[in-house]
GROMACS .gro file of C-alpha atoms in nm:
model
  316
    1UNK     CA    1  -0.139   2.647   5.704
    2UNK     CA    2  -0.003   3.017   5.704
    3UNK     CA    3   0.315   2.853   5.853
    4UNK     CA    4   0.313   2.598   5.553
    5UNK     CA    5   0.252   2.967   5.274
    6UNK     CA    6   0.579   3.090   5.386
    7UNK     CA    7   0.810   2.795   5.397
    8UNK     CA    8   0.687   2.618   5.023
    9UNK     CA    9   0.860   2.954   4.852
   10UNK     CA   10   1.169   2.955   5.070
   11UNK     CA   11   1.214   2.545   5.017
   12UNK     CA   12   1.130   2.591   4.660
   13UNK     CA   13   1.423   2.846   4.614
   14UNK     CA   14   1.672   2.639   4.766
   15UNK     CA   15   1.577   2.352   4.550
   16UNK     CA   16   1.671   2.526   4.248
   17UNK     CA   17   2.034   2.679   4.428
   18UNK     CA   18   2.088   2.321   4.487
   19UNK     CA   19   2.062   2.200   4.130
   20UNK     CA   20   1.751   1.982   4.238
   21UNK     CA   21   1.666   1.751   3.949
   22UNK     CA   22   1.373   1.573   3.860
   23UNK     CA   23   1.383   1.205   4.003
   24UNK     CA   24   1.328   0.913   3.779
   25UNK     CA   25   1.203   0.567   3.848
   26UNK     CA   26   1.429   0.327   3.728
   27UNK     CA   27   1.284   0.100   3.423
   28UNK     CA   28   1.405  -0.247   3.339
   29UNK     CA   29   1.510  -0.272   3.022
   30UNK     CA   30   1.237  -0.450   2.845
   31UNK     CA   31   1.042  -0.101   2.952
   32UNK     CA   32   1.274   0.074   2.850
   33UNK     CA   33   1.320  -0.070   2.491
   34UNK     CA   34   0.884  -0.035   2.457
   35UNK     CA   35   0.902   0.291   2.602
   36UNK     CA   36   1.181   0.415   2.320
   37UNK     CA   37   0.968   0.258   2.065
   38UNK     CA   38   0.639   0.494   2.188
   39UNK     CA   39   0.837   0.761   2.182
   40UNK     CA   40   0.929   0.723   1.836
   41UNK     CA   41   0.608   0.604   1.739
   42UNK     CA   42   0.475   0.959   1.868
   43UNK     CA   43   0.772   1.137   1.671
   44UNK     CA   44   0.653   1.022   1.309
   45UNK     CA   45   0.294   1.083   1.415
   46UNK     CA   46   0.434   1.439   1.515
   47UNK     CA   47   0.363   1.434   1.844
   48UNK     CA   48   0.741   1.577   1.975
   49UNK     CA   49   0.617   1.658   2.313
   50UNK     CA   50   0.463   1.347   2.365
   51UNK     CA   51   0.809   1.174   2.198
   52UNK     CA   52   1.029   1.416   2.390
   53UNK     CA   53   0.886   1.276   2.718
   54UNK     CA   54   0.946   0.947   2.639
   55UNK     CA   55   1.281   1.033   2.537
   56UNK     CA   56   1.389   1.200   2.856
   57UNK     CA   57   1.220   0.913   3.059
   58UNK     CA   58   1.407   0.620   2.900
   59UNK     CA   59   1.720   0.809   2.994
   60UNK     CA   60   1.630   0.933   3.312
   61UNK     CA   61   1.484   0.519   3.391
   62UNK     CA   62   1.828   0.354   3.290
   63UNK     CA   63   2.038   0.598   3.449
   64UNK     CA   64   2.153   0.332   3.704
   65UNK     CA   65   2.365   0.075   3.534
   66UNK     CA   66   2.170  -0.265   3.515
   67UNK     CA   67   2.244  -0.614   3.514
   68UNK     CA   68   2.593  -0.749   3.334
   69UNK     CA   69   2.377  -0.935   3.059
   70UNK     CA   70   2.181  -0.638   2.954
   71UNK     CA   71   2.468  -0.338   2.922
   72UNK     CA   72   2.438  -0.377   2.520
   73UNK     CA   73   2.036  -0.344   2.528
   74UNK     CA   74   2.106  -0.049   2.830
   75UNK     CA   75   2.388   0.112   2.564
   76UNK     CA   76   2.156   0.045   2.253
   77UNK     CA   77   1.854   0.202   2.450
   78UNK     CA   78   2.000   0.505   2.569
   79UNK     CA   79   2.184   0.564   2.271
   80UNK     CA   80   1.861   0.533   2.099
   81UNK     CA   81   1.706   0.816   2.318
   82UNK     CA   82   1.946   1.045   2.316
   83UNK     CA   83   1.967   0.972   1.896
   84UNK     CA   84   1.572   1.035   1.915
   85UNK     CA   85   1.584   1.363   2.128
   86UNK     CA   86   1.837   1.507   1.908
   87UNK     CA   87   1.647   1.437   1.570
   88UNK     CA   88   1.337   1.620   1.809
   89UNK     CA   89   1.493   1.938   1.814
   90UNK     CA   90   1.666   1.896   1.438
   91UNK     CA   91   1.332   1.840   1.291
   92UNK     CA   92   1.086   1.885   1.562
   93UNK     CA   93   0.862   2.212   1.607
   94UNK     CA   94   1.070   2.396   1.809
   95UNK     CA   95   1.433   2.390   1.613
   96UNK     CA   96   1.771   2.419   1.818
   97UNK     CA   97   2.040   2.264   1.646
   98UNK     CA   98   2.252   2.303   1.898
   99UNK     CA   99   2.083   2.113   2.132
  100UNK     CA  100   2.031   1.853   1.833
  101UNK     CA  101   2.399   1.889   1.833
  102UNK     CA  102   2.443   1.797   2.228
  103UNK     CA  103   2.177   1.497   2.201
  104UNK     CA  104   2.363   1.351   1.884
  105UNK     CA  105   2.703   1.391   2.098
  106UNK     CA  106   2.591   1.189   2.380
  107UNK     CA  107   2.440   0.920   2.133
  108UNK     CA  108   2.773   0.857   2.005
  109UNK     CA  109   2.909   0.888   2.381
  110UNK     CA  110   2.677   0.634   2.514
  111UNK     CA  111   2.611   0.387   2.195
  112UNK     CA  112   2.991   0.344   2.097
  113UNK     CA  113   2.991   0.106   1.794
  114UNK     CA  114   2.642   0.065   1.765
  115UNK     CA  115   2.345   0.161   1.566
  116UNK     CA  116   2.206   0.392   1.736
  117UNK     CA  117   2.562   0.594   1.766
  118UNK     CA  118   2.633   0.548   1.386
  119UNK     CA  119   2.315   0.735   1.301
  120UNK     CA  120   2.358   1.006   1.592
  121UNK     CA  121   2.731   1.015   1.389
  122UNK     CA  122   2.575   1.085   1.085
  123UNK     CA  123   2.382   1.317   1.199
  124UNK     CA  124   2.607   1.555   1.331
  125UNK     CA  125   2.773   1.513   0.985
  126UNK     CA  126   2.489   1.622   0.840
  127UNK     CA  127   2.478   1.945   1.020
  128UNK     CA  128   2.818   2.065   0.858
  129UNK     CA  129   2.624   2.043   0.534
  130UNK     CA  130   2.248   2.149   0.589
  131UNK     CA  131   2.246   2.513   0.683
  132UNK     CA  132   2.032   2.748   0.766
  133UNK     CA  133   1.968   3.001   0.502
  134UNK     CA  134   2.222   3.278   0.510
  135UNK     CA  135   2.502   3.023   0.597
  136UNK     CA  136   2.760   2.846   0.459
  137UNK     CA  137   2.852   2.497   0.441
  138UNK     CA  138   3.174   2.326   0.533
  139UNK     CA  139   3.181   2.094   0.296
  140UNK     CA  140   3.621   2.019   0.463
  141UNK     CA  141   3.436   1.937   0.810
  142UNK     CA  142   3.152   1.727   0.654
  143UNK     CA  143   3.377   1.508   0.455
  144UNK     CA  144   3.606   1.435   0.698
  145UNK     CA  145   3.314   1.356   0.944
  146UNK     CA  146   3.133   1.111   0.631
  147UNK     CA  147   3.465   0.931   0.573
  148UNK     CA  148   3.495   0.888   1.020
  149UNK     CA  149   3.165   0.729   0.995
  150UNK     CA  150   3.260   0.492   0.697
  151UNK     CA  151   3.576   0.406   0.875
  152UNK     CA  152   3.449   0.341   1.214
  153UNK     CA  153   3.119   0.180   1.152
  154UNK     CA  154   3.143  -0.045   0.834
  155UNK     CA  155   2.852  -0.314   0.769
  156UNK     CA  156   2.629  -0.071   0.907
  157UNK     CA  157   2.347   0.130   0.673
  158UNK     CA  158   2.432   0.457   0.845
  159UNK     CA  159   2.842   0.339   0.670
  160UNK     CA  160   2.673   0.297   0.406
  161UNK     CA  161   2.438   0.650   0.374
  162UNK     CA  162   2.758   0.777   0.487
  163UNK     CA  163   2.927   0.691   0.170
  164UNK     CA  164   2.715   0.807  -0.053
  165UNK     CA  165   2.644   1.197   0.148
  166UNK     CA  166   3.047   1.146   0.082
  167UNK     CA  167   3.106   1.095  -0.323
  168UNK     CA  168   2.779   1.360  -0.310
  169UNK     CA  169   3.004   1.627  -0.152
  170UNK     CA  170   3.264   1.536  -0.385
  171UNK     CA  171   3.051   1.584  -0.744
  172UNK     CA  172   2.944   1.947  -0.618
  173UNK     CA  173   3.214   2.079  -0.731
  174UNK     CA  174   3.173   1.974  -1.090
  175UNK     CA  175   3.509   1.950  -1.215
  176UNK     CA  176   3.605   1.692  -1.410
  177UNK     CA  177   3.877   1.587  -1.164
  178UNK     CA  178   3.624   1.570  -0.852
  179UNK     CA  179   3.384   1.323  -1.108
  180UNK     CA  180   3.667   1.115  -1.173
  181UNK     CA  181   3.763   1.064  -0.837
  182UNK     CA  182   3.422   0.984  -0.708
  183UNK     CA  183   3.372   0.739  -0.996
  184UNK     CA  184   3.679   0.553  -0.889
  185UNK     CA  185   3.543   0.546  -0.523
  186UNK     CA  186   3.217   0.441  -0.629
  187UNK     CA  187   3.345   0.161  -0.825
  188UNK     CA  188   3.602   0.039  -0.550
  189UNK     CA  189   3.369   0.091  -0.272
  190UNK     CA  190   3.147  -0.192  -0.422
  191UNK     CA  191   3.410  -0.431  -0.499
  192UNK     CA  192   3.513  -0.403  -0.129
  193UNK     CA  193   3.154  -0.429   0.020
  194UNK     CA  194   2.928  -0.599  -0.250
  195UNK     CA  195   2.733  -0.667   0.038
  196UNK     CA  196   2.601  -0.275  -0.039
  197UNK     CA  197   2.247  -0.201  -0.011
  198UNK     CA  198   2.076  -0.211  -0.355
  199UNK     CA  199   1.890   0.148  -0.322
  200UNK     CA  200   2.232   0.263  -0.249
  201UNK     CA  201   2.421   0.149  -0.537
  202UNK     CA  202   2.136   0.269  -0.756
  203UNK     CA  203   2.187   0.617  -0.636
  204UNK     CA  204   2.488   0.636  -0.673
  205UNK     CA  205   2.509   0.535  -0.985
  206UNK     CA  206   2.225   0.803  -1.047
  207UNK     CA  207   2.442   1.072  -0.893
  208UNK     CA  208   2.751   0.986  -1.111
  209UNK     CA  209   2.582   0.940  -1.438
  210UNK     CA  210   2.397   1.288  -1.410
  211UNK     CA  211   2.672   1.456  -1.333
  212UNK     CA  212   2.920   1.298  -1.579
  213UNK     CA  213   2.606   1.414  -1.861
  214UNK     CA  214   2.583   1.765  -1.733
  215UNK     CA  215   2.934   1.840  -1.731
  216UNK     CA  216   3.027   1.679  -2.036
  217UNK     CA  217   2.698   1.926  -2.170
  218UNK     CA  218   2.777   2.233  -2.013
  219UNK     CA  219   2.924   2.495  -2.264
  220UNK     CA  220   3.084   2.706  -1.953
  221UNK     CA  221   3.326   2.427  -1.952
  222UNK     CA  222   3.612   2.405  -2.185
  223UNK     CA  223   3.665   2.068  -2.188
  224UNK     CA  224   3.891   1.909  -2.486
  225UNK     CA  225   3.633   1.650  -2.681
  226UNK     CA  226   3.835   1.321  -2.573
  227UNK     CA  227   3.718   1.460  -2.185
  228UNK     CA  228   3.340   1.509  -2.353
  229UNK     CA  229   3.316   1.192  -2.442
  230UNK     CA  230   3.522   1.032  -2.134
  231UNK     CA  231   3.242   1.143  -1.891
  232UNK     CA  232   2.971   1.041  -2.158
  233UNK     CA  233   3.122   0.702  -2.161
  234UNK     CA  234   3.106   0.684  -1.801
  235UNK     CA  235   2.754   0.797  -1.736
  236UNK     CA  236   2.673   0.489  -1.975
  237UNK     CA  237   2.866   0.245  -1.743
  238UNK     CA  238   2.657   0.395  -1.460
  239UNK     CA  239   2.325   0.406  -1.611
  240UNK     CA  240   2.370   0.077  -1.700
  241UNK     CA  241   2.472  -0.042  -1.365
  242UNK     CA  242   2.111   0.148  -1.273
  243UNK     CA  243   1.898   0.018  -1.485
  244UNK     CA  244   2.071  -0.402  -1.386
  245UNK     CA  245   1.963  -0.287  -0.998
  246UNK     CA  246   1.622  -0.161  -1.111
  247UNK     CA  247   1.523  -0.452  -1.335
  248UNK     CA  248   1.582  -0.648  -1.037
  249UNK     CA  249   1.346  -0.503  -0.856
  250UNK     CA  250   0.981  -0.648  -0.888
  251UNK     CA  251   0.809  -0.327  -0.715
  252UNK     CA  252   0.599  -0.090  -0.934
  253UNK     CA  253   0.707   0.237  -0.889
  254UNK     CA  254   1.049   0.146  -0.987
  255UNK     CA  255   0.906   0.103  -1.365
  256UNK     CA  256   0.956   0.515  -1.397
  257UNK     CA  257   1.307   0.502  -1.289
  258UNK     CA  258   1.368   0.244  -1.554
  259UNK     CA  259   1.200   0.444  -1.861
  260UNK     CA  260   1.390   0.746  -1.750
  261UNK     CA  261   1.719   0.587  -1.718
  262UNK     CA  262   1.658   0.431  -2.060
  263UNK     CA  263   1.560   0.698  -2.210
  264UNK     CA  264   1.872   0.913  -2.046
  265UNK     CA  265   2.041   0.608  -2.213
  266UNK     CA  266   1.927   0.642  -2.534
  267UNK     CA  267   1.968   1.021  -2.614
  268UNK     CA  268   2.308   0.987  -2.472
  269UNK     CA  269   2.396   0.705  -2.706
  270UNK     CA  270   2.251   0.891  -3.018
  271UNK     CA  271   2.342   1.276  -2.932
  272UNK     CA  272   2.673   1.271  -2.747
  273UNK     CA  273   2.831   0.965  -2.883
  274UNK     CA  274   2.702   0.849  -3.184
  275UNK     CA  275   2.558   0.504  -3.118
  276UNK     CA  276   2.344   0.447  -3.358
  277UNK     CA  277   2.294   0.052  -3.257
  278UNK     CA  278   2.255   0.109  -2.878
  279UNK     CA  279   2.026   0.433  -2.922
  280UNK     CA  280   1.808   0.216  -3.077
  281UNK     CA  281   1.814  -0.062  -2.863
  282UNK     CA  282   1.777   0.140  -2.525
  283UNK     CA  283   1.414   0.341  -2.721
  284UNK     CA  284   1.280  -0.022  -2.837
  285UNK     CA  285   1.327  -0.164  -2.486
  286UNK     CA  286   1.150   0.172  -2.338
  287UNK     CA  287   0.899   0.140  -2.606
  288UNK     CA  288   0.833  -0.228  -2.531
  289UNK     CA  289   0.848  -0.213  -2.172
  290UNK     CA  290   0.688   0.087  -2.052
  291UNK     CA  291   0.403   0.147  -2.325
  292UNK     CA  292   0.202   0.399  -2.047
  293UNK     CA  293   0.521   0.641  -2.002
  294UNK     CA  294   0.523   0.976  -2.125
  295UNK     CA  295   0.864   0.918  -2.287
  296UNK     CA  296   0.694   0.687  -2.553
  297UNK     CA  297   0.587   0.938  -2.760
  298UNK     CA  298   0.949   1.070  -2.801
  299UNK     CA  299   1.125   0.796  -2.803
  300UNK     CA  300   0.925   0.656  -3.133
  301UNK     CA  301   1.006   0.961  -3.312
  302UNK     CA  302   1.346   0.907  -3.189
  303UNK     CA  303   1.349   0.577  -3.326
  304UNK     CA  304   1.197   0.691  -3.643
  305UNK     CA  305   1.517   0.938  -3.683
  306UNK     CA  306   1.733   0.645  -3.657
  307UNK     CA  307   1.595   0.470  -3.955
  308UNK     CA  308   1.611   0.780  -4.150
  309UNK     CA  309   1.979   0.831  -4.099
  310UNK     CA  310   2.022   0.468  -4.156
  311UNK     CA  311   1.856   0.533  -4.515
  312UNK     CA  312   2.027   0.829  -4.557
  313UNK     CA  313   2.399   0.596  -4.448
  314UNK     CA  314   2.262   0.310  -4.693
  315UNK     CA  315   2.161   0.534  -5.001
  316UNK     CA  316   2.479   0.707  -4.998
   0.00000   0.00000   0.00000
């Protein structure tokens, strides 16, 4: 026993000279793909220890390659580990980006074209972007790295997230120039893929037509009035766009988004350009269609200001 005391320190130090590892079991895949979904299952429940485990033993259980047949589901897997240990330590409870950044890295590495690497991809996008406090971002690195993503991995929803982070980065600028070229991307993005994701479109369209309002608003810039009402004009091509994708949509909560965009509609159309006929249409429809919205109030007296310079038109 005393013998035994003296030796378990001595083997234990040349253990870790010799880089000794844990050793895994190897998993068949079918494991492997219920053990992945635990582990994320634990992550959204916030258990990252228990997710973090799970994590490190899908890897460390498909380490060996398997059988021909199942290299995609081994690829996805991993990929999908690796993805799920790196969005641990991005949002987990003990941050370290750069070991987010490592796990994303060997996502892409080991998922190539797939899912699982498209989201790890966008990921590490995302980190040019999202700072910490106290740092900049590089907006250069993070649009290169959004338009790599909607290159390499089109079809995908990651592509398609991708895009939109993209025309986002674009907009921040707010010059009219930056707007312009977004809108154009917007609109031949979804002429080339009208396969697009509704919720996408809609925010984009969201995006665009906000931005086209503000700066068109904003007194700090000296815009000549044809540019004024150039953005205004396209803000109404995008909120209408919005308000076709919501309408389509037979889910409840959507019913806000559609008295706000009408209503965003409708003060557009009477303040910034004038239009009398589709002011009033766009505060009738709100009126009509969303009679428990706190916009209703407004948008009758709205409508009642209408008629009066109507009158005021028709008397003189």
């Amino acid at each position: 026993m005393k013998h035994l005391l003296t030796i378990l320190p001595v083997m234990t130090m040349l253990c870790m000279m010799s880089g000794c590892t844990k050793q895994y079991t190897a998993i068949g895949i079918d494991d492997a793909e219920r053990m992945l979904k635990a582990g994320w299952t634990a992550y959204t429940r916030g258990n990252t220890g228990v997710a973090q485990k799970n994590f490190t033993d899908v890897i460390g259980g498909t380490a060996s390659a398997s059988a021909k047949e199942n290299d995609g589901r081994r690829s996805a897997v991993r990929a999908g580990a690796f993805y799920g240990l790196g969005i641990t330590y991005n949002f987990g409870e003990k941050l370290d980006r750069e070991k987010a950044r490592s796990y994303y890295e060997k996502a892409v590495r080991e998922g190539g074209t797939n899912e699982m690497a498209a989201w790890a991809s966008l990921s590490l996008a995302r980190l040019f972007e999202v700072v910490p406090r106290g740092k900049k971002s590089d907006y250069a690195a993070a649009r290169a790295a959004y338009q790599k993503i909607v290159d390499n991995y089109g079809g995908l929803v990651a592509s398609e997230e991708a895009f939109f982070y993209l025309q986002a980065t674009r907009i921040i600028s707010y010059t009219v120039d930056d707007v312009r070229a977004a809108y154009s991307n917007v609109q031949n993005y979804i002429r080339v893929h009208p396969a697009m994701h509704d919720e996408y479109k809609e925010q984009l369209f969201a995006l665009l037509s906000d931005a086209c309002i503000n700066i068109s608003r904003a007194s700090s810039f000296k815009l000549p009035s044809a540019e004024r009402v150039e953005l205004r004009n396209m803000a109404m091509v995008m909120y209408r766009e919005r308000l076709k994708l919501l309408s389509a949509q037979k889910v409840n909560p959507v019913a806000n988004d559609i008295a706000y965009t009408l209503w965003n509609m409708g003060m557009v159309s009477l303040y910034d350009l004038g239009d009398l006929a589709t002011a009033r249409a766009c505060f009738t429809q709100l009126v009509e269609t969303s009679r428990f919205d706190i916009r209703v109030a407004n948008a009758k007296r709205e409508l009642e200001k209408i008629e009066r310079i109507e009158r005021t038109r028709r008397v003189q």
